[in-house]
mmCIF file of C-alpha atoms and ligand atoms in Angstrom:
data_model
loop_
_atom_site.group_PDB
_atom_site.id
_atom_site.type_symbol
_atom_site.label_atom_id
_atom_site.label_comp_id
_atom_site.label_asym_id
_atom_site.label_seq_id
_atom_site.Cartn_x
_atom_site.Cartn_y
_atom_site.Cartn_z
ATOM 1 C CA PRO A 1 27.477 -9.227 -28.048
ATOM 2 C CA SER A 2 24.873 -10.681 -25.763
ATOM 3 C CA ARG A 3 22.543 -9.041 -23.334
ATOM 4 C CA LEU A 4 25.020 -10.062 -20.710
ATOM 5 C CA THR A 5 27.308 -7.291 -21.788
ATOM 6 C CA THR A 6 27.357 -4.544 -19.212
ATOM 7 C CA PRO A 7 28.622 -1.028 -19.697
ATOM 8 C CA ALA A 8 32.355 -0.592 -20.012
ATOM 9 C CA SER A 9 32.601 1.262 -16.731
ATOM 10 C CA CYS A 10 31.567 -1.930 -15.021
ATOM 11 C CA GLY A 11 34.116 -4.018 -16.782
ATOM 12 C CA LEU A 12 31.990 -7.143 -16.495
ATOM 13 C CA ARG A 13 33.076 -9.967 -18.746
ATOM 14 C CA LEU A 14 31.499 -13.367 -18.754
ATOM 15 C CA ARG A 15 33.214 -16.384 -20.162
ATOM 16 C CA LYS A 16 32.178 -17.349 -23.647
ATOM 17 C CA SER A 17 30.893 -20.655 -22.388
ATOM 18 C CA ASN A 18 28.490 -18.922 -20.060
ATOM 19 C CA PRO A 19 25.203 -20.802 -20.343
ATOM 20 C CA LEU A 20 23.356 -17.674 -19.280
ATOM 21 C CA ALA A 21 24.302 -16.023 -22.523
ATOM 22 C CA ALA A 22 21.821 -18.217 -24.345
ATOM 23 C CA GLU A 23 18.358 -16.790 -24.746
ATOM 24 C CA GLY A 24 15.900 -18.544 -22.497
ATOM 25 C CA SER A 25 18.514 -20.243 -20.366
ATOM 26 C CA SER A 26 17.655 -21.062 -16.804
ATOM 27 C CA LEU A 27 18.191 -18.662 -13.992
ATOM 28 C CA GLY A 28 21.737 -19.675 -13.715
ATOM 29 C CA LEU A 29 22.317 -22.199 -11.012
ATOM 30 C CA THR A 30 25.241 -23.151 -13.167
ATOM 31 C CA ALA A 31 26.265 -19.571 -13.722
ATOM 32 C CA PRO A 32 29.995 -19.297 -14.153
ATOM 33 C CA ARG A 33 32.052 -16.858 -12.211
ATOM 34 C CA ALA A 34 32.487 -13.534 -13.849
ATOM 35 C CA THR A 35 35.127 -10.906 -13.491
ATOM 36 C CA CYS A 36 34.814 -7.181 -13.433
ATOM 37 C CA ALA A 37 36.432 -4.029 -12.305
ATOM 38 C CA ARG A 38 37.229 -4.098 -8.642
ATOM 39 C CA THR A 39 35.296 -1.697 -6.535
ATOM 40 C CA ALA A 40 36.809 -0.691 -3.251
ATOM 41 C CA TRP A 41 34.742 1.155 -0.724
ATOM 42 C CA THR A 42 35.509 3.360 2.166
ATOM 43 C CA ARG A 43 33.287 5.063 4.627
ATOM 44 C CA GLN A 44 34.564 8.169 6.253
ATOM 45 C CA GLU A 45 33.251 9.798 9.361
ATOM 46 C CA GLY A 46 30.081 11.749 8.735
ATOM 47 C CA GLN A 47 29.738 10.527 5.178
ATOM 48 C CA ARG A 48 26.410 9.000 4.394
ATOM 49 C CA ARG A 49 27.353 7.045 1.303
ATOM 50 C CA PRO A 50 30.461 5.067 0.531
ATOM 51 C CA GLN A 51 32.921 6.342 -2.017
ATOM 52 C CA LEU A 52 33.758 3.975 -4.811
ATOM 53 C CA ALA A 53 37.028 3.392 -6.556
ATOM 54 C CA HIS A 54 37.824 0.936 -9.295
ATOM 55 C CA THR A 55 40.625 -1.451 -10.029
ATOM 56 C CA ARG A 56 40.468 -4.195 -12.552
ATOM 57 C CA GLY A 57 40.621 -7.849 -11.812
ATOM 58 C CA SER A 58 38.628 -8.727 -8.732
ATOM 59 C CA PRO A 59 35.545 -10.931 -8.595
ATOM 60 C CA LEU A 60 32.291 -9.362 -9.457
ATOM 61 C CA HIS A 61 31.136 -6.749 -7.046
ATOM 62 C CA ILE A 62 28.259 -4.553 -6.081
ATOM 63 C CA ARG A 63 29.023 -2.206 -9.003
ATOM 64 C CA CYS A 64 28.235 -5.024 -11.346
ATOM 65 C CA LEU A 65 25.371 -6.063 -9.174
ATOM 66 C CA ALA A 66 23.697 -2.738 -9.595
ATOM 67 C CA GLY A 67 24.843 -2.366 -13.158
ATOM 68 C CA VAL A 68 23.551 -5.705 -14.244
ATOM 69 C CA VAL A 69 20.166 -5.338 -12.667
ATOM 70 C CA ALA A 70 19.952 -1.943 -14.230
ATOM 71 C CA THR A 71 20.918 -3.040 -17.704
ATOM 72 C CA GLY A 72 18.189 -2.077 -20.071
ATOM 73 C CA ALA A 73 16.402 0.024 -17.515
ATOM 74 C CA ARG A 74 17.584 3.226 -19.142
ATOM 75 C CA GLY A 75 15.192 5.936 -20.089
ATOM 76 C CA HIS A 76 11.614 6.721 -19.303
ATOM 77 C CA ARG A 77 8.956 4.718 -21.162
ATOM 78 C CA ARG A 78 11.537 2.800 -23.102
ATOM 79 C CA ALA A 79 12.896 1.543 -19.818
ATOM 80 C CA ARG A 80 13.388 -2.165 -20.033
ATOM 81 C CA PRO A 81 14.156 -4.477 -17.158
ATOM 82 C CA PRO A 82 17.156 -6.747 -17.444
ATOM 83 C CA PRO A 83 16.761 -10.109 -19.122
ATOM 84 C CA ARG A 84 15.688 -12.437 -16.394
ATOM 85 C CA ASP A 85 18.836 -14.446 -16.879
ATOM 86 C CA LEU A 86 20.921 -11.604 -15.567
ATOM 87 C CA ALA A 87 19.367 -11.409 -12.172
ATOM 88 C CA PRO A 88 21.207 -14.372 -10.663
ATOM 89 C CA VAL A 89 24.482 -13.074 -11.943
ATOM 90 C CA LEU A 90 23.679 -9.932 -10.093
ATOM 91 C CA PHE A 91 23.468 -11.420 -6.668
ATOM 92 C CA ARG A 92 25.613 -14.487 -7.143
ATOM 93 C CA ALA A 93 28.406 -12.305 -8.292
ATOM 94 C CA SER A 94 28.353 -10.212 -5.210
ATOM 95 C CA VAL A 95 29.552 -13.127 -3.122
ATOM 96 C CA PRO A 96 33.306 -12.630 -2.765
ATOM 97 C CA GLY A 97 35.648 -15.055 -4.432
ATOM 98 C CA PRO A 98 38.601 -16.647 -2.647
ATOM 99 C CA GLN A 99 41.011 -13.943 -3.762
ATOM 100 C CA SER A 100 38.666 -11.054 -3.316
ATOM 101 C CA PRO A 101 40.186 -8.262 -1.282
ATOM 102 C CA ALA A 102 37.062 -6.129 -1.428
ATOM 103 C CA PRO A 103 33.966 -6.714 0.655
ATOM 104 C CA THR A 104 30.809 -7.191 -1.370
ATOM 105 C CA LEU A 105 27.192 -6.565 -0.614
ATOM 106 C CA LEU A 106 26.399 -10.051 0.611
ATOM 107 C CA ALA A 107 29.744 -10.360 2.312
ATOM 108 C CA ILE A 108 28.946 -7.203 4.244
ATOM 109 C CA ILE A 109 25.553 -8.544 5.309
ATOM 110 C CA ARG A 110 26.813 -12.017 6.188
ATOM 111 C CA LYS A 111 29.771 -10.744 8.158
ATOM 112 C CA ALA A 112 27.646 -8.247 10.044
ATOM 113 C CA LEU A 113 25.052 -10.941 10.794
ATOM 114 C CA SER A 114 27.458 -12.724 13.085
ATOM 115 C CA GLU A 115 28.861 -9.594 14.735
ATOM 116 C CA GLU A 116 27.722 -7.204 17.418
ATOM 117 C CA LYS A 117 25.647 -4.417 15.904
ATOM 118 C CA ARG A 118 24.901 -0.849 16.792
ATOM 119 C CA VAL A 119 21.122 -0.834 16.802
ATOM 120 C CA SER A 120 18.865 2.215 16.708
ATOM 121 C CA THR A 121 15.104 2.482 16.687
ATOM 122 C CA LYS A 122 12.922 4.360 14.229
ATOM 123 C CA THR A 123 9.135 4.672 14.539
ATOM 124 C CA SER A 124 8.868 2.386 17.561
ATOM 125 C CA ALA A 125 10.971 0.305 19.926
ATOM 126 C CA ALA A 126 10.382 -2.672 17.624
ATOM 127 C CA ASP A 127 11.339 -0.837 14.414
ATOM 128 C CA LEU A 128 15.092 -1.411 14.260
ATOM 129 C CA VAL A 129 17.896 -0.178 12.059
ATOM 130 C CA THR A 130 21.645 -0.870 12.024
ATOM 131 C CA GLU A 131 24.599 0.729 10.337
ATOM 132 C CA THR A 132 24.540 -2.187 7.860
ATOM 133 C CA ASP A 133 21.062 -1.170 6.649
ATOM 134 C CA HIS A 134 22.467 2.299 5.882
ATOM 135 C CA LEU A 135 25.633 0.997 4.333
ATOM 136 C CA VAL A 136 23.891 -1.481 2.012
ATOM 137 C CA GLU A 137 21.276 1.067 0.962
ATOM 138 C CA GLY A 138 24.010 3.594 0.245
ATOM 139 C CA LEU A 139 25.910 1.107 -1.909
ATOM 140 C CA ILE A 140 22.886 0.126 -3.939
ATOM 141 C CA ILE A 141 21.718 3.690 -4.502
ATOM 142 C CA SER A 142 25.080 5.190 -5.341
ATOM 143 C CA GLU A 143 25.729 2.534 -7.951
ATOM 144 C CA LEU A 144 22.355 2.909 -9.581
ATOM 145 C CA GLN A 145 22.424 6.680 -9.365
ATOM 146 C CA GLU A 146 25.765 6.878 -11.082
ATOM 147 C CA ARG A 147 24.500 4.769 -13.945
ATOM 148 C CA PHE A 148 21.001 6.238 -14.166
ATOM 149 C CA PRO A 149 21.192 9.818 -12.941
ATOM 150 C CA SER A 150 17.633 10.582 -14.058
ATOM 151 C CA HIS A 151 16.070 7.663 -12.218
ATOM 152 C CA ARG A 152 14.351 8.108 -8.905
ATOM 153 C CA PHE A 153 14.689 6.131 -5.717
ATOM 154 C CA ILE A 154 12.457 5.171 -2.879
ATOM 155 C CA ALA A 155 14.416 3.432 -0.172
ATOM 156 C CA GLU A 156 13.662 2.499 3.403
ATOM 157 C CA GLU A 157 16.453 4.256 5.255
ATOM 158 C CA SER A 158 16.336 7.343 3.043
ATOM 159 C CA ALA A 159 12.625 7.556 3.815
ATOM 160 C CA ALA A 160 13.366 7.183 7.513
ATOM 161 C CA ALA A 161 15.769 10.120 7.154
ATOM 162 C CA GLY A 162 12.975 12.249 5.701
ATOM 163 C CA ALA A 163 13.072 11.601 1.927
ATOM 164 C CA LYS A 164 9.618 11.684 0.360
ATOM 165 C CA CYS A 165 8.134 8.416 -0.945
ATOM 166 C CA VAL A 166 6.339 9.519 -4.065
ATOM 167 C CA LEU A 167 5.914 7.152 -6.975
ATOM 168 C CA THR A 168 5.931 9.247 -10.153
ATOM 169 C CA PRO A 169 5.849 7.940 -13.741
ATOM 170 C CA SER A 170 9.665 8.235 -13.840
ATOM 171 C CA PRO A 171 11.702 5.034 -13.644
ATOM 172 C CA THR A 172 11.960 4.354 -9.939
ATOM 173 C CA TRP A 173 13.987 1.879 -7.921
ATOM 174 C CA ILE A 174 12.312 0.776 -4.707
ATOM 175 C CA VAL A 175 14.830 -0.610 -2.251
ATOM 176 C CA ASP A 176 14.750 -2.394 1.081
ATOM 177 C CA PRO A 177 18.442 -2.900 1.881
ATOM 178 C CA ILE A 178 17.753 -5.367 4.674
ATOM 179 C CA ASP A 179 14.291 -6.770 5.149
ATOM 180 C CA GLY A 180 14.202 -8.515 8.490
ATOM 181 C CA THR A 181 16.421 -6.147 10.441
ATOM 182 C CA CYS A 182 15.071 -7.458 13.737
ATOM 183 C CA ASN A 183 16.017 -10.982 12.605
ATOM 184 C CA PHE A 184 19.396 -9.626 11.509
ATOM 185 C CA VAL A 185 19.983 -8.070 14.927
ATOM 186 C CA HIS A 186 19.125 -11.353 16.666
ATOM 187 C CA ARG A 187 21.071 -13.462 14.133
ATOM 188 C CA PHE A 188 17.852 -15.184 13.143
ATOM 189 C CA PRO A 189 18.712 -16.278 9.614
ATOM 190 C CA THR A 190 15.765 -14.887 7.677
ATOM 191 C CA VAL A 191 17.078 -11.734 6.053
ATOM 192 C CA ALA A 192 16.676 -10.418 2.518
ATOM 193 C CA VAL A 193 17.652 -7.640 0.143
ATOM 194 C CA SER A 194 14.761 -6.452 -1.996
ATOM 195 C CA ILE A 195 14.946 -4.291 -5.130
ATOM 196 C CA GLY A 196 11.901 -3.468 -7.232
ATOM 197 C CA PHE A 197 11.696 -1.298 -10.341
ATOM 198 C CA ALA A 198 8.685 0.646 -11.612
ATOM 199 C CA VAL A 199 8.074 2.722 -14.733
ATOM 200 C CA ASP A 200 4.910 4.735 -15.350
ATOM 201 C CA GLN A 201 3.870 3.684 -11.860
ATOM 202 C CA GLU A 202 3.795 0.088 -12.994
ATOM 203 C CA LEU A 203 6.007 -2.531 -11.379
ATOM 204 C CA GLU A 204 8.332 -4.011 -13.985
ATOM 205 C CA PHE A 205 10.599 -6.376 -12.132
ATOM 206 C CA GLY A 206 11.641 -7.453 -8.689
ATOM 207 C CA VAL A 207 14.646 -9.193 -7.196
ATOM 208 C CA ILE A 208 14.718 -10.543 -3.648
ATOM 209 C CA TYR A 209 17.724 -12.333 -2.262
ATOM 210 C CA HIS A 210 17.533 -14.568 0.814
ATOM 211 C CA CYS A 211 20.950 -13.712 2.196
ATOM 212 C CA THR A 212 21.596 -16.765 4.353
ATOM 213 C CA GLU A 213 20.040 -19.471 2.219
ATOM 214 C CA GLU A 214 21.324 -18.057 -1.064
ATOM 215 C CA ARG A 215 17.923 -18.127 -2.675
ATOM 216 C CA LEU A 216 17.400 -15.632 -5.442
ATOM 217 C CA TYR A 217 13.801 -14.797 -6.279
ATOM 218 C CA THR A 218 13.141 -12.850 -9.450
ATOM 219 C CA GLY A 219 10.085 -11.722 -11.316
ATOM 220 C CA ARG A 220 9.757 -9.764 -14.491
ATOM 221 C CA ARG A 221 6.423 -8.551 -15.805
ATOM 222 C CA GLY A 222 5.197 -10.957 -18.472
ATOM 223 C CA ARG A 223 8.229 -13.231 -18.122
ATOM 224 C CA GLY A 224 7.496 -15.361 -15.068
ATOM 225 C CA ALA A 225 8.970 -15.684 -11.608
ATOM 226 C CA PHE A 226 11.841 -17.907 -10.550
ATOM 227 C CA CYS A 227 13.828 -19.033 -7.546
ATOM 228 C CA ASN A 228 17.352 -20.191 -8.377
ATOM 229 C CA GLY A 229 16.215 -21.217 -11.817
ATOM 230 C CA GLN A 230 13.040 -22.998 -10.774
ATOM 231 C CA ARG A 231 9.819 -21.485 -12.032
ATOM 232 C CA LEU A 232 7.591 -20.351 -9.189
ATOM 233 C CA GLN A 233 3.932 -21.282 -9.008
ATOM 234 C CA VAL A 234 1.498 -20.264 -6.272
ATOM 235 C CA SER A 235 -0.812 -22.765 -4.615
ATOM 236 C CA GLY A 236 -4.336 -23.144 -5.974
ATOM 237 C CA GLU A 237 -5.928 -23.324 -2.531
ATOM 238 C CA THR A 238 -9.309 -21.597 -2.161
ATOM 239 C CA ASP A 239 -10.378 -22.873 1.259
ATOM 240 C CA ILE A 240 -9.188 -21.032 4.395
ATOM 241 C CA SER A 241 -9.644 -24.172 6.450
ATOM 242 C CA LYS A 242 -6.860 -25.740 4.400
ATOM 243 C CA ALA A 243 -4.628 -22.689 4.277
ATOM 244 C CA LEU A 244 -1.277 -21.755 5.725
ATOM 245 C CA VAL A 245 -1.390 -17.997 6.163
ATOM 246 C CA LEU A 246 1.547 -15.630 6.722
ATOM 247 C CA THR A 247 1.604 -12.156 8.213
ATOM 248 C CA GLU A 248 3.911 -9.692 9.970
ATOM 249 C CA ILE A 249 3.186 -7.851 13.189
ATOM 250 C CA GLY A 250 3.956 -4.337 11.981
ATOM 251 C CA PRO A 251 6.045 -1.826 13.910
ATOM 252 C CA ARG A 252 3.445 -0.493 16.366
ATOM 253 C CA ARG A 253 2.957 -2.005 19.789
ATOM 254 C CA ASP A 254 0.311 0.281 21.307
ATOM 255 C CA PRO A 255 -2.583 -1.631 22.938
ATOM 256 C CA ALA A 256 -5.205 -0.639 20.354
ATOM 257 C CA THR A 257 -3.042 -1.760 17.410
ATOM 258 C CA LEU A 258 -2.040 -4.985 19.125
ATOM 259 C CA LYS A 259 -5.658 -5.764 19.906
ATOM 260 C CA LEU A 260 -6.595 -5.402 16.237
ATOM 261 C CA PHE A 261 -3.566 -7.398 15.108
ATOM 262 C CA LEU A 262 -4.377 -10.285 17.472
ATOM 263 C CA SER A 263 -8.056 -10.133 16.652
ATOM 264 C CA ASN A 264 -7.281 -10.471 12.916
ATOM 265 C CA MET A 265 -5.125 -13.487 13.651
ATOM 266 C CA GLU A 266 -7.879 -14.922 15.852
ATOM 267 C CA ARG A 267 -10.446 -14.478 13.074
ATOM 268 C CA LEU A 268 -8.332 -16.533 10.682
ATOM 269 C CA LEU A 269 -7.753 -19.196 13.312
ATOM 270 C CA HIS A 270 -11.504 -19.301 13.981
ATOM 271 C CA ALA A 271 -11.910 -19.813 10.248
ATOM 272 C CA LYS A 272 -9.722 -22.886 10.885
ATOM 273 C CA ALA A 273 -6.625 -21.827 8.955
ATOM 274 C CA HIS A 274 -3.973 -24.506 9.437
ATOM 275 C CA GLY A 275 -1.616 -21.871 10.810
ATOM 276 C CA VAL A 276 -0.741 -18.192 10.884
ATOM 277 C CA ARG A 277 3.027 -17.618 10.742
ATOM 278 C CA VAL A 278 5.214 -14.579 11.428
ATOM 279 C CA ILE A 279 8.774 -15.006 10.110
ATOM 280 C CA GLY A 280 10.065 -11.435 10.491
ATOM 281 C CA SER A 281 10.533 -10.592 6.820
ATOM 282 C CA SER A 282 7.551 -9.662 4.720
ATOM 283 C CA THR A 283 9.512 -9.947 1.466
ATOM 284 C CA LEU A 284 10.543 -13.528 2.226
ATOM 285 C CA ALA A 285 7.067 -14.402 3.467
ATOM 286 C CA LEU A 286 5.724 -13.123 0.149
ATOM 287 C CA CYS A 287 8.325 -15.242 -1.662
ATOM 288 C CA HIS A 288 7.049 -18.293 0.228
ATOM 289 C CA LEU A 289 3.596 -17.441 -1.046
ATOM 290 C CA ALA A 290 4.945 -17.149 -4.592
ATOM 291 C CA SER A 291 6.544 -20.580 -4.300
ATOM 292 C CA GLY A 292 3.333 -22.231 -3.070
ATOM 293 C CA ALA A 293 4.739 -22.912 0.416
ATOM 294 C CA ALA A 294 1.983 -20.732 1.873
ATOM 295 C CA ASP A 295 -1.492 -19.910 0.617
ATOM 296 C CA ALA A 296 -2.027 -16.325 1.712
ATOM 297 C CA TYR A 297 -0.368 -13.268 3.204
ATOM 298 C CA TYR A 298 -1.853 -10.182 4.772
ATOM 299 C CA GLN A 299 -0.434 -7.236 6.626
ATOM 300 C CA PHE A 300 -1.138 -3.752 7.881
ATOM 301 C CA GLY A 301 1.921 -1.570 8.494
ATOM 302 C CA LEU A 302 4.279 -2.674 5.765
ATOM 303 C CA HIS A 303 5.778 -0.320 3.206
ATOM 304 C CA CYS A 304 6.211 0.070 -0.529
ATOM 305 C CA TRP A 305 9.785 -1.296 -0.276
ATOM 306 C CA ASP A 306 8.380 -4.483 1.304
ATOM 307 C CA LEU A 307 5.892 -4.880 -1.525
ATOM 308 C CA ALA A 308 7.445 -3.663 -4.766
ATOM 309 C CA ALA A 309 9.679 -6.566 -5.773
ATOM 310 C CA ALA A 310 7.490 -9.226 -4.156
ATOM 311 C CA THR A 311 4.361 -8.044 -5.969
ATOM 312 C CA VAL A 312 5.914 -8.724 -9.388
ATOM 313 C CA ILE A 313 7.192 -12.101 -8.217
ATOM 314 C CA ILE A 314 3.797 -13.190 -6.851
ATOM 315 C CA ARG A 315 1.860 -11.979 -9.885
ATOM 316 C CA GLU A 316 4.278 -13.708 -12.225
ATOM 317 C CA ALA A 317 3.883 -16.889 -10.162
ATOM 318 C CA GLY A 318 0.142 -16.694 -10.857
ATOM 319 C CA GLY A 319 -0.928 -15.094 -7.582
ATOM 320 C CA ILE A 320 -3.060 -12.158 -6.539
ATOM 321 C CA VAL A 321 -1.863 -9.047 -4.706
ATOM 322 C CA MET A 322 -4.640 -6.688 -3.664
ATOM 323 C CA ASP A 323 -5.729 -4.074 -1.177
ATOM 324 C CA THR A 324 -7.244 -5.265 2.095
ATOM 325 C CA SER A 325 -10.544 -3.703 0.926
ATOM 326 C CA GLY A 326 -10.625 -6.222 -1.928
ATOM 327 C CA GLY A 327 -9.781 -3.485 -4.461
ATOM 328 C CA PRO A 328 -6.613 -3.032 -6.493
ATOM 329 C CA LEU A 329 -3.285 -2.857 -4.708
ATOM 330 C CA ASP A 330 -2.133 0.607 -3.739
ATOM 331 C CA LEU A 331 1.624 0.362 -3.247
ATOM 332 C CA MET A 332 1.639 3.351 -0.893
ATOM 333 C CA SER A 333 -1.255 2.277 1.317
ATOM 334 C CA CYS A 334 0.778 0.323 3.910
ATOM 335 C CA ARG A 335 -1.527 -2.687 3.677
ATOM 336 C CA VAL A 336 -1.937 -5.766 1.532
ATOM 337 C CA VAL A 337 -3.614 -9.097 1.004
ATOM 338 C CA ALA A 338 -1.948 -11.604 -1.290
ATOM 339 C CA ALA A 339 -2.898 -15.170 -2.112
ATOM 340 C CA GLY A 340 -2.535 -17.920 -4.643
ATOM 341 C CA THR A 341 -6.131 -17.494 -5.735
ATOM 342 C CA ARG A 342 -8.555 -14.574 -5.915
ATOM 343 C CA GLU A 343 -11.078 -16.572 -3.860
ATOM 344 C CA MET A 344 -8.591 -16.972 -1.036
ATOM 345 C CA ALA A 345 -7.531 -13.323 -1.178
ATOM 346 C CA MET A 346 -11.156 -12.184 -0.973
ATOM 347 C CA LEU A 347 -11.905 -14.497 1.969
ATOM 348 C CA ILE A 348 -8.899 -13.155 3.868
ATOM 349 C CA ALA A 349 -9.770 -9.535 3.019
ATOM 350 C CA GLN A 350 -13.334 -10.035 4.249
ATOM 351 C CA ALA A 351 -12.116 -11.497 7.531
ATOM 352 C CA LEU A 352 -9.831 -8.570 8.403
ATOM 353 C CA GLN A 353 -10.389 -5.464 10.452
ATOM 354 C CA THR A 354 -8.440 -2.468 9.181
ATOM 355 C CA ILE A 355 -5.458 -1.151 11.100
ATOM 356 C CA ASN A 356 -4.756 2.348 9.853
ATOM 357 C CA TYR A 357 -1.036 2.980 9.324
ATOM 358 C CA GLY A 358 -1.505 5.972 7.010
ATOM 359 C CA ARG A 359 0.251 6.109 3.657
ATOM 360 C CA ASP A 360 3.902 6.021 2.646
ATOM 361 C CA ASP A 361 3.406 9.003 0.319
ATOM 362 C CA GLU A 362 1.892 11.154 3.061
ATOM 363 C CA LYS A 363 4.652 10.759 5.638
HETATM 364 O O1 LIG B 401 12.646 -2.908 8.924
HETATM 365 P P1 LIG B 401 12.702 -4.093 8.021
HETATM 366 O O2 LIG B 401 13.608 -5.127 8.510
HETATM 367 O O3 LIG B 401 12.984 -3.714 6.606
HETATM 368 O O4 LIG B 401 11.248 -4.718 8.000
HETATM 369 C C1 LIG B 401 10.915 -5.795 8.813
HETATM 370 C C2 LIG B 401 9.454 -6.045 8.745
HETATM 371 O O5 LIG B 401 9.087 -7.216 9.398
HETATM 372 O O6 LIG B 401 8.798 -4.959 9.314
HETATM 373 C C3 LIG B 401 7.881 -4.468 8.391
HETATM 374 C C4 LIG B 401 6.759 -3.764 8.995
HETATM 375 O O7 LIG B 401 6.177 -4.586 9.952
HETATM 376 C C5 LIG B 401 7.585 -5.727 7.650
HETATM 377 O O8 LIG B 401 6.741 -5.600 6.682
HETATM 378 C C6 LIG B 401 8.948 -6.098 7.359
HETATM 379 O O9 LIG B 401 9.160 -7.294 6.745
HETATM 380 MG MG1 LIG B 402 14.686 -2.904 5.825
#
């Protein structure tokens, strides 16, 4: 029995030759296909979450996706994140196989990406949501909830519907079902799913999947960060005048907020940063930082579901994630500075003017 064994209800079986079964194997670029119980989903009128039914024999599905990421995360204090080797199985497996009759998480996102969407707005005209955001969040939560009834959830669309975002010591899943919804609506192919996990208010692991480029980023506290099996390492840059900096605009577009946003960007450009980029997904921007493709990230107006998974990945890649004041990160504070080095993070923090977005746990 290896750590790859998932609970019987999932029905996941991996072939004996599975290289991921070996302790310390890579993140599974060569992961074999796995089979598990088939999960069919339906969504009836007025029903917020999909209903799940099981049949044996189909390619791995969201049930396994949630089940595998959750393996070992049972129980307060003793909660243990999954072996890092399992994470790729999780997302890889949710891509439908040739004979798959059931849509899977990534299949749902990819299909919807190319279709017309029903788009609604949330806190502002630039803060978008689609039915796919709701559907994906519902799938992830119902699977995890069924397996871990005592665990708590903080998730973007549930929060938008009024659920409180309070991080307690209980094991808590922090979910952004689609990060980059505006990109998703425009078919701009920079869209991710982000799932973080915290116990005792400490982030334990994070998984971010770049849905169109099939890049799986994972980080587990004390065990490193990886992208498709390659270890991630931040850049060692300490000089702003040699830095590529990433940010996101934030949802507000009122003149005062925009003025501060543009002035912060201007300050970094005056400091001769090579560039300041906005790609439309804070989780993927933070993954670029973790991989050394950028040197710093800052933002006002992001949320705990943008930060949870990415924070573990950046820290495990050797980077710094801190508050814009230069103090420790506060996951609920709606602001962040991250960089490959503490020197760079401090320089960025010192250059910024604060934009007050309030706190996630006070909304
Ligand atoms: O709504 P979504 O797609 O999950 O978030 C999109 C996004 O650009 O908006 C947030 C706030 O500006 C960013 O941090 C985040 O990446
Ligand atoms: Mg989202």
